[in-house]
mmCIF file with all atom_site columns, C-alpha atoms and ligand atoms in Angstrom:
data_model
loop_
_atom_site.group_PDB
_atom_site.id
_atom_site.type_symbol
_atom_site.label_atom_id
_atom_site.label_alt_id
_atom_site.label_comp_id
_atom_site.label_asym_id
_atom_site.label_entity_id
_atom_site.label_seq_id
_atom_site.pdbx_PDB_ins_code
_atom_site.Cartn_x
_atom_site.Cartn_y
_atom_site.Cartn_z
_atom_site.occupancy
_atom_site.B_iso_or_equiv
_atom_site.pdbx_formal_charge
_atom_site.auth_seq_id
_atom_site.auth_comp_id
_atom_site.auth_asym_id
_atom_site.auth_atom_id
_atom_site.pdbx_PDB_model_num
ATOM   1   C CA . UNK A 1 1   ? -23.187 12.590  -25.210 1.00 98.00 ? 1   UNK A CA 1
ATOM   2   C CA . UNK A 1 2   ? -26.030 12.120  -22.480 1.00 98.00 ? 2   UNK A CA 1
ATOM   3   C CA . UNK A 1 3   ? -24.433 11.999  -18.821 1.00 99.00 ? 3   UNK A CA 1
ATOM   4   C CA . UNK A 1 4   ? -26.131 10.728  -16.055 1.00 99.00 ? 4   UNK A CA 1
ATOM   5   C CA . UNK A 1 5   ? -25.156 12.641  -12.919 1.00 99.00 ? 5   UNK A CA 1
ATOM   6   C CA . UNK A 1 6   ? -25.818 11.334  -8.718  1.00 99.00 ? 6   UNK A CA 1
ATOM   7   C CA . UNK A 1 7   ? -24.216 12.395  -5.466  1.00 99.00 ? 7   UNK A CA 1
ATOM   8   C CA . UNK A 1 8   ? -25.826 11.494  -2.163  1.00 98.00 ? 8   UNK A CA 1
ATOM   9   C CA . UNK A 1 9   ? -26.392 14.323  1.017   1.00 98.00 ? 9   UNK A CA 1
ATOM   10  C CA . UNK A 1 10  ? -22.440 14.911  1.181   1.00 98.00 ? 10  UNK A CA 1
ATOM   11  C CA . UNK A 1 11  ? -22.173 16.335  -2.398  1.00 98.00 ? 11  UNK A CA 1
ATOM   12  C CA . UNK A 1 12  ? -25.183 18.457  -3.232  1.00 98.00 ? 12  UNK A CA 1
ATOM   13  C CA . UNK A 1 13  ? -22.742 21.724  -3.895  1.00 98.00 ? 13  UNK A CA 1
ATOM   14  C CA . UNK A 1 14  ? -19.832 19.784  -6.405  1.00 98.00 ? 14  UNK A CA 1
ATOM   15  C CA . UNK A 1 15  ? -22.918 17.659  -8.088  1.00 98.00 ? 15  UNK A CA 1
ATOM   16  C CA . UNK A 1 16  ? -24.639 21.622  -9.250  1.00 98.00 ? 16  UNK A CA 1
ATOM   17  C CA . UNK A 1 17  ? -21.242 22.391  -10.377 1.00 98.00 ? 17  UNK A CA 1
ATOM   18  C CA . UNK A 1 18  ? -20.139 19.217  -12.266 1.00 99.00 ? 18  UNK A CA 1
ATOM   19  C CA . UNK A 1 19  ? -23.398 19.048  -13.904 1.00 99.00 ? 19  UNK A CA 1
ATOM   20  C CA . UNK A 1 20  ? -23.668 22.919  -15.167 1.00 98.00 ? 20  UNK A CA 1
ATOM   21  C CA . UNK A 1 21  ? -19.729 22.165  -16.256 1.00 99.00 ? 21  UNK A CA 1
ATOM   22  C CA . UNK A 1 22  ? -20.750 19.194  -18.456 1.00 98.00 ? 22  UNK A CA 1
ATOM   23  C CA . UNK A 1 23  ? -23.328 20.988  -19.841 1.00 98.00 ? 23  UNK A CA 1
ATOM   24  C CA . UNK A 1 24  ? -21.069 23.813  -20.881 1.00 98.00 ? 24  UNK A CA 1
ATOM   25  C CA . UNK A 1 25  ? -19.348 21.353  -22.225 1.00 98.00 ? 25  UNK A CA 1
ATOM   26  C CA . UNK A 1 26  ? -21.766 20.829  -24.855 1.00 98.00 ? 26  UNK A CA 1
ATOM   27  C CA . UNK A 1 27  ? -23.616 17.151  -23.239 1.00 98.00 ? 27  UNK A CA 1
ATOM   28  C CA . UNK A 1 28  ? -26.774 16.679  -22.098 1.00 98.00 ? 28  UNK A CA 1
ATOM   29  C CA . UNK A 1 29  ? -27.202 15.506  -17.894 1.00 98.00 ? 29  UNK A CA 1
ATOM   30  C CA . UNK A 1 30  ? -29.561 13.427  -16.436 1.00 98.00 ? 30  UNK A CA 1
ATOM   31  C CA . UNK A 1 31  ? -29.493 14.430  -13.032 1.00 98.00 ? 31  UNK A CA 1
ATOM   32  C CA . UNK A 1 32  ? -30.521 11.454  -10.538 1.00 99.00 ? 32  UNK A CA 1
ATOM   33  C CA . UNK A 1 33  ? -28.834 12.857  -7.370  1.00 98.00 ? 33  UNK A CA 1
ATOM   34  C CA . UNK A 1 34  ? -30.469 14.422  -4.458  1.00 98.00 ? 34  UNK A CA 1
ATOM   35  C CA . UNK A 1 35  ? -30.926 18.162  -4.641  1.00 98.00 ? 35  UNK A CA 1
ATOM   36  C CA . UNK A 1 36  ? -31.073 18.801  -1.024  1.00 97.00 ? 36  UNK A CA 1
ATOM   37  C CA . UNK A 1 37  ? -28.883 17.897  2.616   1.00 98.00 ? 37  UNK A CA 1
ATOM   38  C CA . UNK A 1 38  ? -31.035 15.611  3.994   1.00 98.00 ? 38  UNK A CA 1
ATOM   39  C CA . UNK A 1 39  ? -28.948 12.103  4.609   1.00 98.00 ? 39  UNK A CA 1
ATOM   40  C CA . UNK A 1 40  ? -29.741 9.603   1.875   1.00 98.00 ? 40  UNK A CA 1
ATOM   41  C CA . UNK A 1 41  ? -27.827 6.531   0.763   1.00 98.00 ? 41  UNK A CA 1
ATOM   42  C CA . UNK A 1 42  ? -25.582 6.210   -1.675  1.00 98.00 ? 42  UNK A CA 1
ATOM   43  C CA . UNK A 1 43  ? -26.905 2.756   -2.863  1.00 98.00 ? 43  UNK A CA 1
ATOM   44  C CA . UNK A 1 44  ? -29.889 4.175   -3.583  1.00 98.00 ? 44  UNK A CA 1
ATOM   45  C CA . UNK A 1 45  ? -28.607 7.125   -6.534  1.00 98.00 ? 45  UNK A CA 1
ATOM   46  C CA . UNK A 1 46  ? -25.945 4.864   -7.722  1.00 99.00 ? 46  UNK A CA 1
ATOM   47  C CA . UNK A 1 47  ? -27.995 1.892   -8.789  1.00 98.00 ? 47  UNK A CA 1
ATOM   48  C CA . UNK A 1 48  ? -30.151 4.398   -10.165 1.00 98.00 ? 48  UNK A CA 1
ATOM   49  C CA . UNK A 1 49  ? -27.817 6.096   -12.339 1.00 99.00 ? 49  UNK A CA 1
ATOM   50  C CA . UNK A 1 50  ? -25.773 2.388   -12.817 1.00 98.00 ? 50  UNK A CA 1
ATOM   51  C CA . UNK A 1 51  ? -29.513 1.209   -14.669 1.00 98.00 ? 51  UNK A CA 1
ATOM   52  C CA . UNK A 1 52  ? -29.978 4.123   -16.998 1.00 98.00 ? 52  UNK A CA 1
ATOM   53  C CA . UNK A 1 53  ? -26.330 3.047   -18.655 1.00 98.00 ? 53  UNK A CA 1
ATOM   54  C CA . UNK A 1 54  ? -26.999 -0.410  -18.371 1.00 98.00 ? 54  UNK A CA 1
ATOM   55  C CA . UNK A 1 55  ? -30.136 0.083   -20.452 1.00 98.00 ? 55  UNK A CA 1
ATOM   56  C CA . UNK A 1 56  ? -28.461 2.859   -22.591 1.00 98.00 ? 56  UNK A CA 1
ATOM   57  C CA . UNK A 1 57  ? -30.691 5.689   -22.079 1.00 98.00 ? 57  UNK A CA 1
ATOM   58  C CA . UNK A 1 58  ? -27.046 7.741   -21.358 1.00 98.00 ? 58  UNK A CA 1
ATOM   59  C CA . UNK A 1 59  ? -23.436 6.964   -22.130 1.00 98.00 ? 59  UNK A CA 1
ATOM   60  C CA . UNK A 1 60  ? -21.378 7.551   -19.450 1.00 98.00 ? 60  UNK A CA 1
ATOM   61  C CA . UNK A 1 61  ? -22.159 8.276   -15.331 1.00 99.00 ? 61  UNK A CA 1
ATOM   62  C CA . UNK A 1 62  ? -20.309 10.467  -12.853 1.00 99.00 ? 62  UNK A CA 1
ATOM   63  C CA . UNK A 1 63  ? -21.524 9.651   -9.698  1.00 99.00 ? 63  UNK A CA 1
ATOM   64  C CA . UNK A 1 64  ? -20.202 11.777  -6.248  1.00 99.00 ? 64  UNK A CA 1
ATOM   65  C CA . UNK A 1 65  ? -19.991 11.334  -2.340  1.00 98.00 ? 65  UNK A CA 1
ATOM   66  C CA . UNK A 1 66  ? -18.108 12.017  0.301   1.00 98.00 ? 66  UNK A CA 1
ATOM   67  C CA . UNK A 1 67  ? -15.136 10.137  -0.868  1.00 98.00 ? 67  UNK A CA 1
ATOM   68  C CA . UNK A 1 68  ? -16.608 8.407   -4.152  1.00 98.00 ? 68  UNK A CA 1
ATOM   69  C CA . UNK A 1 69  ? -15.453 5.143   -2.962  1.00 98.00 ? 69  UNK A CA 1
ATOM   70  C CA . UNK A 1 70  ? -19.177 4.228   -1.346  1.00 98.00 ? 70  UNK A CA 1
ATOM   71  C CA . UNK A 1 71  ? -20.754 5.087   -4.997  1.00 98.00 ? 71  UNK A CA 1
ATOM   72  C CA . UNK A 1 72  ? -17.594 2.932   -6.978  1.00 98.00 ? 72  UNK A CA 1
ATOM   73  C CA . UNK A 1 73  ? -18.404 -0.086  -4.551  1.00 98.00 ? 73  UNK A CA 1
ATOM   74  C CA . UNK A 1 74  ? -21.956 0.010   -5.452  1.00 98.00 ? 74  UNK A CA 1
ATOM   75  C CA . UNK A 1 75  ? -21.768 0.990   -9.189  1.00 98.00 ? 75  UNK A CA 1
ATOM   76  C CA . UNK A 1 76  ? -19.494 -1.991  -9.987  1.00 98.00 ? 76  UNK A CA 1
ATOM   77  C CA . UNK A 1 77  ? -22.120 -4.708  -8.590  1.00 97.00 ? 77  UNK A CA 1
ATOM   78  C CA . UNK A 1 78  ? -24.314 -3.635  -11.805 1.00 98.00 ? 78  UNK A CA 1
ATOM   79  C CA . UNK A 1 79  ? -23.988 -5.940  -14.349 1.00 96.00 ? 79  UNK A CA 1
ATOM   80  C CA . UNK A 1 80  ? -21.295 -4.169  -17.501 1.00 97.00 ? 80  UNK A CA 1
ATOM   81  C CA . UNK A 1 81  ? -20.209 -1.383  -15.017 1.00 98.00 ? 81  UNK A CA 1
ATOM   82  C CA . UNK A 1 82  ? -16.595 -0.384  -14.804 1.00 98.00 ? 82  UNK A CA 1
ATOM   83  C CA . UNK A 1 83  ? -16.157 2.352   -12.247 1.00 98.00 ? 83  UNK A CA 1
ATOM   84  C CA . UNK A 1 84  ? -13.608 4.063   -10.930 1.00 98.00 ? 84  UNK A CA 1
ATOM   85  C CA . UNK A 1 85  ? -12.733 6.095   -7.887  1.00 98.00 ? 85  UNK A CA 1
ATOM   86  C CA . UNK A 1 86  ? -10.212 9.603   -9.507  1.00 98.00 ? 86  UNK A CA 1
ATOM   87  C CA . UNK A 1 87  ? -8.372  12.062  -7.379  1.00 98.00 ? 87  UNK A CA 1
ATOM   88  C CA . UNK A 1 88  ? -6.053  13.005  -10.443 1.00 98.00 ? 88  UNK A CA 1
ATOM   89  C CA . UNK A 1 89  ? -6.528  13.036  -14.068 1.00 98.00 ? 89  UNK A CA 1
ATOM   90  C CA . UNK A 1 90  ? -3.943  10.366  -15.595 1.00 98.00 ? 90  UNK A CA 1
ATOM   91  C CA . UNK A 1 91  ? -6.459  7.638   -14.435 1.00 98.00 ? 91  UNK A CA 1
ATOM   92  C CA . UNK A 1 92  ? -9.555  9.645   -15.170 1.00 98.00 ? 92  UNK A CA 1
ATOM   93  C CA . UNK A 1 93  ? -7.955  9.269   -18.580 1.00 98.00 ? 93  UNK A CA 1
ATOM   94  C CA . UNK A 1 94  ? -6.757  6.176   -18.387 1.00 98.00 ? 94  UNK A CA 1
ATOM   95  C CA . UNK A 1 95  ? -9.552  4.878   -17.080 1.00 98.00 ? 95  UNK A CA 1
ATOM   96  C CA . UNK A 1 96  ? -11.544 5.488   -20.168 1.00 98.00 ? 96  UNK A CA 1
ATOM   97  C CA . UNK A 1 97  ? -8.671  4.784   -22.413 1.00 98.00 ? 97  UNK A CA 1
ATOM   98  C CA . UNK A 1 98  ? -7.967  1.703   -21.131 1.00 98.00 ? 98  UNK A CA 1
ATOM   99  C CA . UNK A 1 99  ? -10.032 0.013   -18.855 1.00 98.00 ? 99  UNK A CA 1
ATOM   100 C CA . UNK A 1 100 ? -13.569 1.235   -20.796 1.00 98.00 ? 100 UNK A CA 1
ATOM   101 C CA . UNK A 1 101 ? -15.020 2.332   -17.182 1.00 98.00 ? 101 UNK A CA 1
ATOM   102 C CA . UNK A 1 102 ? -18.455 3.690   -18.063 1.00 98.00 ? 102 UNK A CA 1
ATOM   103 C CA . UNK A 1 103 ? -18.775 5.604   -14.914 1.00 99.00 ? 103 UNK A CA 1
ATOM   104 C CA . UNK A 1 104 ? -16.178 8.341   -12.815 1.00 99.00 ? 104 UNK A CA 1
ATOM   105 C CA . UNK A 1 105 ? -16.316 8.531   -9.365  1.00 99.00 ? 105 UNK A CA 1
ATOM   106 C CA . UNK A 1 106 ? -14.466 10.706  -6.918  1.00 99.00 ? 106 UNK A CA 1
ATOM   107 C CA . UNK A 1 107 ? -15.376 12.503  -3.042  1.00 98.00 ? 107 UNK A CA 1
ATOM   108 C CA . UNK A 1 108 ? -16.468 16.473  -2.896  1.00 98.00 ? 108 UNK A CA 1
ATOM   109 C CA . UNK A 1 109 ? -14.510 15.774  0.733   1.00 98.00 ? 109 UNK A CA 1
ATOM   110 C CA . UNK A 1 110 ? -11.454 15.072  -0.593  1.00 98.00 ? 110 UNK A CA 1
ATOM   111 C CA . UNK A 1 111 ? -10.648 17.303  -4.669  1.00 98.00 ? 111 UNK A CA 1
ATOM   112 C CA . UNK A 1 112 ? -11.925 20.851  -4.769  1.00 98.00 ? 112 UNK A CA 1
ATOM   113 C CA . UNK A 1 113 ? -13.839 21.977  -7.298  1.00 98.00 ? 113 UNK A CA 1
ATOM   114 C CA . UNK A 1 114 ? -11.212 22.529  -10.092 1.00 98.00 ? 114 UNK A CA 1
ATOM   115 C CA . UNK A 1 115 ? -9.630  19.419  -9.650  1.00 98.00 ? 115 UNK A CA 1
ATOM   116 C CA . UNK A 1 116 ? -13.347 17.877  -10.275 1.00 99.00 ? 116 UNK A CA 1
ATOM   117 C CA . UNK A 1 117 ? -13.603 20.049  -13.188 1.00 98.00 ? 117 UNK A CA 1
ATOM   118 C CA . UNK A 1 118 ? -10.156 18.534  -14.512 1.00 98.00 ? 118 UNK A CA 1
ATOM   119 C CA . UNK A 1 119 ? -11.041 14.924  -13.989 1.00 99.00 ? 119 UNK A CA 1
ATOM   120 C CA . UNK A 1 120 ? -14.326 14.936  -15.933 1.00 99.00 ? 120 UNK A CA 1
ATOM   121 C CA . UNK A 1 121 ? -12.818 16.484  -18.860 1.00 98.00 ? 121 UNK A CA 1
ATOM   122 C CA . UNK A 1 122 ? -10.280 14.392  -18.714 1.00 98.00 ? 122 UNK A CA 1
ATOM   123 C CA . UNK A 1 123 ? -12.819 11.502  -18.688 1.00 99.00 ? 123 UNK A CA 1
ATOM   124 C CA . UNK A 1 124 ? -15.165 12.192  -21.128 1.00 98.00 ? 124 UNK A CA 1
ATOM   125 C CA . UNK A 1 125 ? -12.523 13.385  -23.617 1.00 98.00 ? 125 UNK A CA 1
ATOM   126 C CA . UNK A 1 126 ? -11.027 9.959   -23.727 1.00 98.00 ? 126 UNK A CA 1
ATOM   127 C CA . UNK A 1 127 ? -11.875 6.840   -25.965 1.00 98.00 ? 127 UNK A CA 1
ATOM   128 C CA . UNK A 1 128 ? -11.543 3.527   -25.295 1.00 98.00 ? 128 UNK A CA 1
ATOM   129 C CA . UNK A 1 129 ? -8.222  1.806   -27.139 1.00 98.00 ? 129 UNK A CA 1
ATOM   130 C CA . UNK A 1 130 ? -9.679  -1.162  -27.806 1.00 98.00 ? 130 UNK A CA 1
ATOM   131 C CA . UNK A 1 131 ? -6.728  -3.767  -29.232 1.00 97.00 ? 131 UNK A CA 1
ATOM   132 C CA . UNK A 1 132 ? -5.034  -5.704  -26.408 1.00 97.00 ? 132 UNK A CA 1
ATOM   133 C CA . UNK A 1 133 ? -7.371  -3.410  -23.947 1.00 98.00 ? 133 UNK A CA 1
ATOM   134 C CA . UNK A 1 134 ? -10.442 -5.290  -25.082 1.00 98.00 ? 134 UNK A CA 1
ATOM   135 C CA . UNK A 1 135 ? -8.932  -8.372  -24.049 1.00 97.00 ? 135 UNK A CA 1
ATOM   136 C CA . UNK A 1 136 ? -8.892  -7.442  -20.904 1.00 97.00 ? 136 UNK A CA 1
ATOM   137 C CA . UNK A 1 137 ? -12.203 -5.978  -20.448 1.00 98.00 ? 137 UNK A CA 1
ATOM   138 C CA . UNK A 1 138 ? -13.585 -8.867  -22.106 1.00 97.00 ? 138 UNK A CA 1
ATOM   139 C CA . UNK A 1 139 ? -11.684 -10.972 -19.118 1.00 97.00 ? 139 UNK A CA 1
ATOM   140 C CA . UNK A 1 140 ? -13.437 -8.668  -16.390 1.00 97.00 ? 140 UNK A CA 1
ATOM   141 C CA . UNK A 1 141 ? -16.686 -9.062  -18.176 1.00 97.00 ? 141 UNK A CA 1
ATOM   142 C CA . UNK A 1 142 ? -16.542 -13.065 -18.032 1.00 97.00 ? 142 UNK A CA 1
ATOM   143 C CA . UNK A 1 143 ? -15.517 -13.102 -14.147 1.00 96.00 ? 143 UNK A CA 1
ATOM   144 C CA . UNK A 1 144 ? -18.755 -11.539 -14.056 1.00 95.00 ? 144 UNK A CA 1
ATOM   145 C CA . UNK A 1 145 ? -20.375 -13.391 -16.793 1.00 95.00 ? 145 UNK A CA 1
ATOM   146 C CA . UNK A 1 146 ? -19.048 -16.852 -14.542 1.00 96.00 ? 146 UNK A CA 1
ATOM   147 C CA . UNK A 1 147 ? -17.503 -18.129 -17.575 1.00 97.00 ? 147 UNK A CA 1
ATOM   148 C CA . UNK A 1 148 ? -13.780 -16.997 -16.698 1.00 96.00 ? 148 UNK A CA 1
ATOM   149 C CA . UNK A 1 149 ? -10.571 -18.721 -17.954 1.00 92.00 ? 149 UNK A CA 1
ATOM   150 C CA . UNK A 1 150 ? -7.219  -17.747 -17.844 1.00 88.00 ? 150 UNK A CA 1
HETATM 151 C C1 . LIG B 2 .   ? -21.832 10.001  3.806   1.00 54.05 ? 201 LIG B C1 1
HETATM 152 O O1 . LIG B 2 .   ? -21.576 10.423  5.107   1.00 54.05 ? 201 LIG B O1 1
HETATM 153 C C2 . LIG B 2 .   ? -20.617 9.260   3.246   1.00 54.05 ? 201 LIG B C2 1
HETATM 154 O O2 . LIG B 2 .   ? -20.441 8.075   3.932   1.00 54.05 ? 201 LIG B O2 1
HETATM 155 C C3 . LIG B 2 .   ? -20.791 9.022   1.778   1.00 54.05 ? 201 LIG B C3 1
HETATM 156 O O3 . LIG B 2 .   ? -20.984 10.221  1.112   1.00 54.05 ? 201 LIG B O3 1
HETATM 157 C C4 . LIG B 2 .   ? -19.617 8.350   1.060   1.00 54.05 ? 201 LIG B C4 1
HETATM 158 O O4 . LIG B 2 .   ? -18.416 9.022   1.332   1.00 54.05 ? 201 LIG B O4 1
HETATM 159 C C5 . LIG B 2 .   ? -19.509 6.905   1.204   1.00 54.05 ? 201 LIG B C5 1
HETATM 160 O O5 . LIG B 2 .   ? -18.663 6.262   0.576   1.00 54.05 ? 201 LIG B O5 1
#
C-alpha cells in the first residue's frame, strides 16, 4: 500500500521511526511531515496528508503530534476522512475493521515507540467488514454529505 506519513515540531523523532517501520513493512511512505524542530502547525501537515487520500494518490494516513488529538480534529474536517486518535491496539484494529477510518492518529508525548510500532501494524493489517459496518459509515458519510436521516 502507499502511506502518507505527517507529524508537526513535537514528533520529528517517532515520525523517522514509524515511517522506516512501514517501510520494513513492505509499503511505500509519502512523507509530508516536517523534518526538523522548528514549531509548525498541525493544520498545516494534516490537511496536507488528509488531500493526498482524498484524491487517492495513497491509501491510508498516519498522522503524529504531541497527543494526536490536534491532527484527528483537523483530519476529520476533510471531506471522506475517518480518523482516529489510538493509544492501544484493539481500536487501531477496530478502527479499520469497523469504522473504515482512513487515517491513525496518536501523540509521540504520550505511547513510546513500541507501542507506536504495535498500533500501526495493527492498523494497516486490518480490513474493513463491510456488512452492517457499511451502514454505518454510510450514515457518517451523509451527516457530512447534509442528506442525513435516521
Ligand atoms: C504542539 O505543542 C502540540 O500542541 C501539538 O503537537 C499537538 O499535541 C496538538 O494537538
Amino acid at each position: 500500500m502507499k502511506i502518507v506519513i505527517g507529524n508537526d515540531h513535537a514528533a520529528v523523532d517517532m515520525k523517522f521511526k514509524i515511517k522506516e517501520y512501514i517501510e520494513s513493512m513492505g509499503h511505500e511512505v509519502i512523507n509530508v511531515g516536517t523534518d526538523d524542530y522548528s514549531s509548525c502547525d498541525y493544520p498545516d501537515i494534516a490537511y496536507a496528508a488528509c488531500e493526498k487520500i482524498k484524491n487517492k494518490e495513497v491509501d491510508l494516513g498516519v498522522l503524529i503530534c504531541g497527543t494526536g488529538v490536534g491532527m484527528s480534529l483537523t483530519a476529520n474536517k476533510v471531506k471522506g476522512i475517518r480518523a482516529c486518535v489510538c493509544s492501544e491496539t484493539y481500536s487501531a484494529r477496530l478502527c479499520r475493521e469497523h469504522n473504515d477510518a482512513n487515517v491513525l492518529c496518536f501523540g509521540e508525548r504520550v505511547i513510546g515507540i513500541e507501542t507506536a510500532k504495535e498500533l500501526v501494524s495493527a492498523f494497516l493489517n486490518a480490513t474493513f467488514e463491510g456488512g452492517k459496518h457499511k451502514n454505518r459509515v454510510d450514515k457518517i458519510l451523509s451527516i457530512e454529505e447534509g442528506t442525513y436521516k435516521k
